[in-house]
XYZ file of N, CA and C in Angstrom:
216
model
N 2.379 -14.827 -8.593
C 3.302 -13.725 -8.440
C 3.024 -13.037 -7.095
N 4.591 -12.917 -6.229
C 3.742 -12.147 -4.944
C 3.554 -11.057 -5.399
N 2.719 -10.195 -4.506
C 2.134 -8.696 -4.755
C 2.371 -7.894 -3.400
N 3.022 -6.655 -3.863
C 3.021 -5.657 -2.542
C 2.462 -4.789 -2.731
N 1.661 -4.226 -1.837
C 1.029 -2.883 -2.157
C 1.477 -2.077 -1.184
N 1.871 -0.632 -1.595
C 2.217 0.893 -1.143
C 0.902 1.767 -1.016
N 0.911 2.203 0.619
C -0.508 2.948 0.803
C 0.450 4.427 1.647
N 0.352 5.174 0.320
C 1.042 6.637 1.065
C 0.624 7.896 0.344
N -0.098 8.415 1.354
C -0.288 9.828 0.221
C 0.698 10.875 -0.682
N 1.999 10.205 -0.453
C 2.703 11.010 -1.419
C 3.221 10.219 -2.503
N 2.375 10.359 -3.696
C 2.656 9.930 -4.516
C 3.870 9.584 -5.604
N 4.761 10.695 -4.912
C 6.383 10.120 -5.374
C 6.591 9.235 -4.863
N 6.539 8.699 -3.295
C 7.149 7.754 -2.899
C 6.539 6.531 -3.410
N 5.174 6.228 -3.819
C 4.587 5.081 -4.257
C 5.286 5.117 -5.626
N 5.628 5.767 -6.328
C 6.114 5.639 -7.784
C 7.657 5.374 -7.186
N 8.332 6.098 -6.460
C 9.449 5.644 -6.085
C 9.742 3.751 -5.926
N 8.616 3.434 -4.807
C 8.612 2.262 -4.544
C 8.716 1.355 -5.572
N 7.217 1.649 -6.480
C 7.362 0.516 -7.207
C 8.290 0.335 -8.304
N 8.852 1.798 -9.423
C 10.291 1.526 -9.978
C 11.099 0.742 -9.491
N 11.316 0.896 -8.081
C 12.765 -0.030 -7.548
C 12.205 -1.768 -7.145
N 11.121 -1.593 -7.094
C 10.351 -3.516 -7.376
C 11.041 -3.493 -9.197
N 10.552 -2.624 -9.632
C 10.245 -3.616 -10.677
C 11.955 -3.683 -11.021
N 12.623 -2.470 -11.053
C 14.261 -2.550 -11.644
C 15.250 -3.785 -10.784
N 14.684 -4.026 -9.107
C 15.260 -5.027 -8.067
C 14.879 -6.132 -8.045
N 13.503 -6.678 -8.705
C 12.687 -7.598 -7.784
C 11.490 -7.632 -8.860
N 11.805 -7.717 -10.240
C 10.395 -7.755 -10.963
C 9.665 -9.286 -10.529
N 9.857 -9.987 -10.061
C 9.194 -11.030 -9.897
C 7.890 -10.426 -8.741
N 7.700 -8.949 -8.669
C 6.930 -8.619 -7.506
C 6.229 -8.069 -8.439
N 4.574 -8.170 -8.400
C 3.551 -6.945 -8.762
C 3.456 -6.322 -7.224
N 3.489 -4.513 -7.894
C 3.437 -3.641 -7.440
C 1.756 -2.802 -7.555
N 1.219 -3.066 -6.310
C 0.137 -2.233 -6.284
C 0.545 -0.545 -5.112
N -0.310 0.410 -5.790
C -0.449 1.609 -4.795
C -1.717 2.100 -4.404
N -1.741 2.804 -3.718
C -2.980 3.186 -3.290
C -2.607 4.673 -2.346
N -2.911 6.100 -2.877
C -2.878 7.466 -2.448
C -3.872 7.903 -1.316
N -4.648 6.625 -0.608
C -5.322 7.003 0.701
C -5.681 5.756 1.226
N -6.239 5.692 2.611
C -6.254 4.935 3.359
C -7.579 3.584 3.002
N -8.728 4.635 2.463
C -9.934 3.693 1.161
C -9.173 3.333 0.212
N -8.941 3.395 -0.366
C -8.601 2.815 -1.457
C -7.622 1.910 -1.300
N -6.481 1.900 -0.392
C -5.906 0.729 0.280
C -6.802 -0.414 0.618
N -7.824 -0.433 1.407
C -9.183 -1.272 2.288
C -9.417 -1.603 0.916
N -9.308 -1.080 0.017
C -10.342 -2.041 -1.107
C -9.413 -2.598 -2.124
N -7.828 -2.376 -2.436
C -7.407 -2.966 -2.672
C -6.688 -4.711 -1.900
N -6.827 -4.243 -1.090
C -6.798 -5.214 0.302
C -7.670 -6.139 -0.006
N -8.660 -5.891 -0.026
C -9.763 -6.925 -0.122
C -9.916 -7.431 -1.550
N -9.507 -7.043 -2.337
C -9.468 -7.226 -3.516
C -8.173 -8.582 -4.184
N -7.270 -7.733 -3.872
C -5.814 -8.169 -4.554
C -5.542 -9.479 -3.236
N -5.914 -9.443 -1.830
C -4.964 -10.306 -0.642
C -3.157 -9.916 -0.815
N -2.674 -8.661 -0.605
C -1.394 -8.680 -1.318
C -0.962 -9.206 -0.232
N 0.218 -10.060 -0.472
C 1.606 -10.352 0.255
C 1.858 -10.013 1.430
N 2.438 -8.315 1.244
C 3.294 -7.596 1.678
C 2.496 -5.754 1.659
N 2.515 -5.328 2.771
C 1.332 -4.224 2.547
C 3.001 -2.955 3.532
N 2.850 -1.824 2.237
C 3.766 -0.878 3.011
C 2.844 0.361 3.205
N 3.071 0.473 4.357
C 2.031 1.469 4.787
C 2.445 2.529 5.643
N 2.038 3.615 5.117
C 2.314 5.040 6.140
C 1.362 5.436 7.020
N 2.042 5.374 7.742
C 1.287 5.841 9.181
C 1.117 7.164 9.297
N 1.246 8.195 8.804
C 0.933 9.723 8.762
C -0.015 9.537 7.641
N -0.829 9.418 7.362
C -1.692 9.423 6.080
C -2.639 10.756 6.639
N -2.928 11.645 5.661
C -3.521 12.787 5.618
C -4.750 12.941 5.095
N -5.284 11.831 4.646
C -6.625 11.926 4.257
C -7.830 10.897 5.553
N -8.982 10.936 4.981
C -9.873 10.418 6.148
C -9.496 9.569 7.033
N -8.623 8.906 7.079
C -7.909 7.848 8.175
C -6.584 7.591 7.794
N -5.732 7.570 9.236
C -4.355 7.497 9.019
C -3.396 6.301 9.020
N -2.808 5.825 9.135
C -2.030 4.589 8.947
C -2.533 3.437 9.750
N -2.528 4.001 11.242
C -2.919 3.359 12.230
C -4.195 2.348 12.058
N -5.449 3.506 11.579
C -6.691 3.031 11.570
C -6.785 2.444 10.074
N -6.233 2.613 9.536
C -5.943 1.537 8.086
C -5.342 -0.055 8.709
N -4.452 0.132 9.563
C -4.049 -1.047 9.825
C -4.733 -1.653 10.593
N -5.238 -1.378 11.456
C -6.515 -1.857 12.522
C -7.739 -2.381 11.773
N -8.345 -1.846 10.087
C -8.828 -2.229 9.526
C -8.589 -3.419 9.051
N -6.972 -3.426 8.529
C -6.597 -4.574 7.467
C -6.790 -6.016 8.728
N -6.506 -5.441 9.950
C -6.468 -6.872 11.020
C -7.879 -7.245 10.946
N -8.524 -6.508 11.263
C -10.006 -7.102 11.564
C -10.280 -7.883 10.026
């Protein structure tokens, strides 16, 4: 099953997201993650697919340096 994961600190929009996977596109598991750690370790964890990611993130590291993580 592919897997996408949502990394955004506002937690409506990750619940937003994944309702419309599952009502559009259930053939997708939907992972989230409300900060930029816990993304990194679902990352490493899950290998998802498809990674949606906010770049304003408000907690210890922001989109940018999340993504610079996921490359390395």
């Amino acid at each position: 099953m592919p897997t996408v994961l949502v990394i955004d600190d506002e937690k409506d929009i990750c619940q937003c997201v994944e309702v419309a996977f599952q009502e559009e596109a259930p053939e997708f598991s939907v992972l989230t993650a409300d900060n930029g750690l816990d993304g990194l370790e679902i990352v490493k964890k899950h290998k998802p697919d498809v990674i949606l990611l906010d770049i304003k993130l408000q907690a210890s590291m922001d989109g940018m340096e999340v993504f610079q993580k996921i490359r390395e």
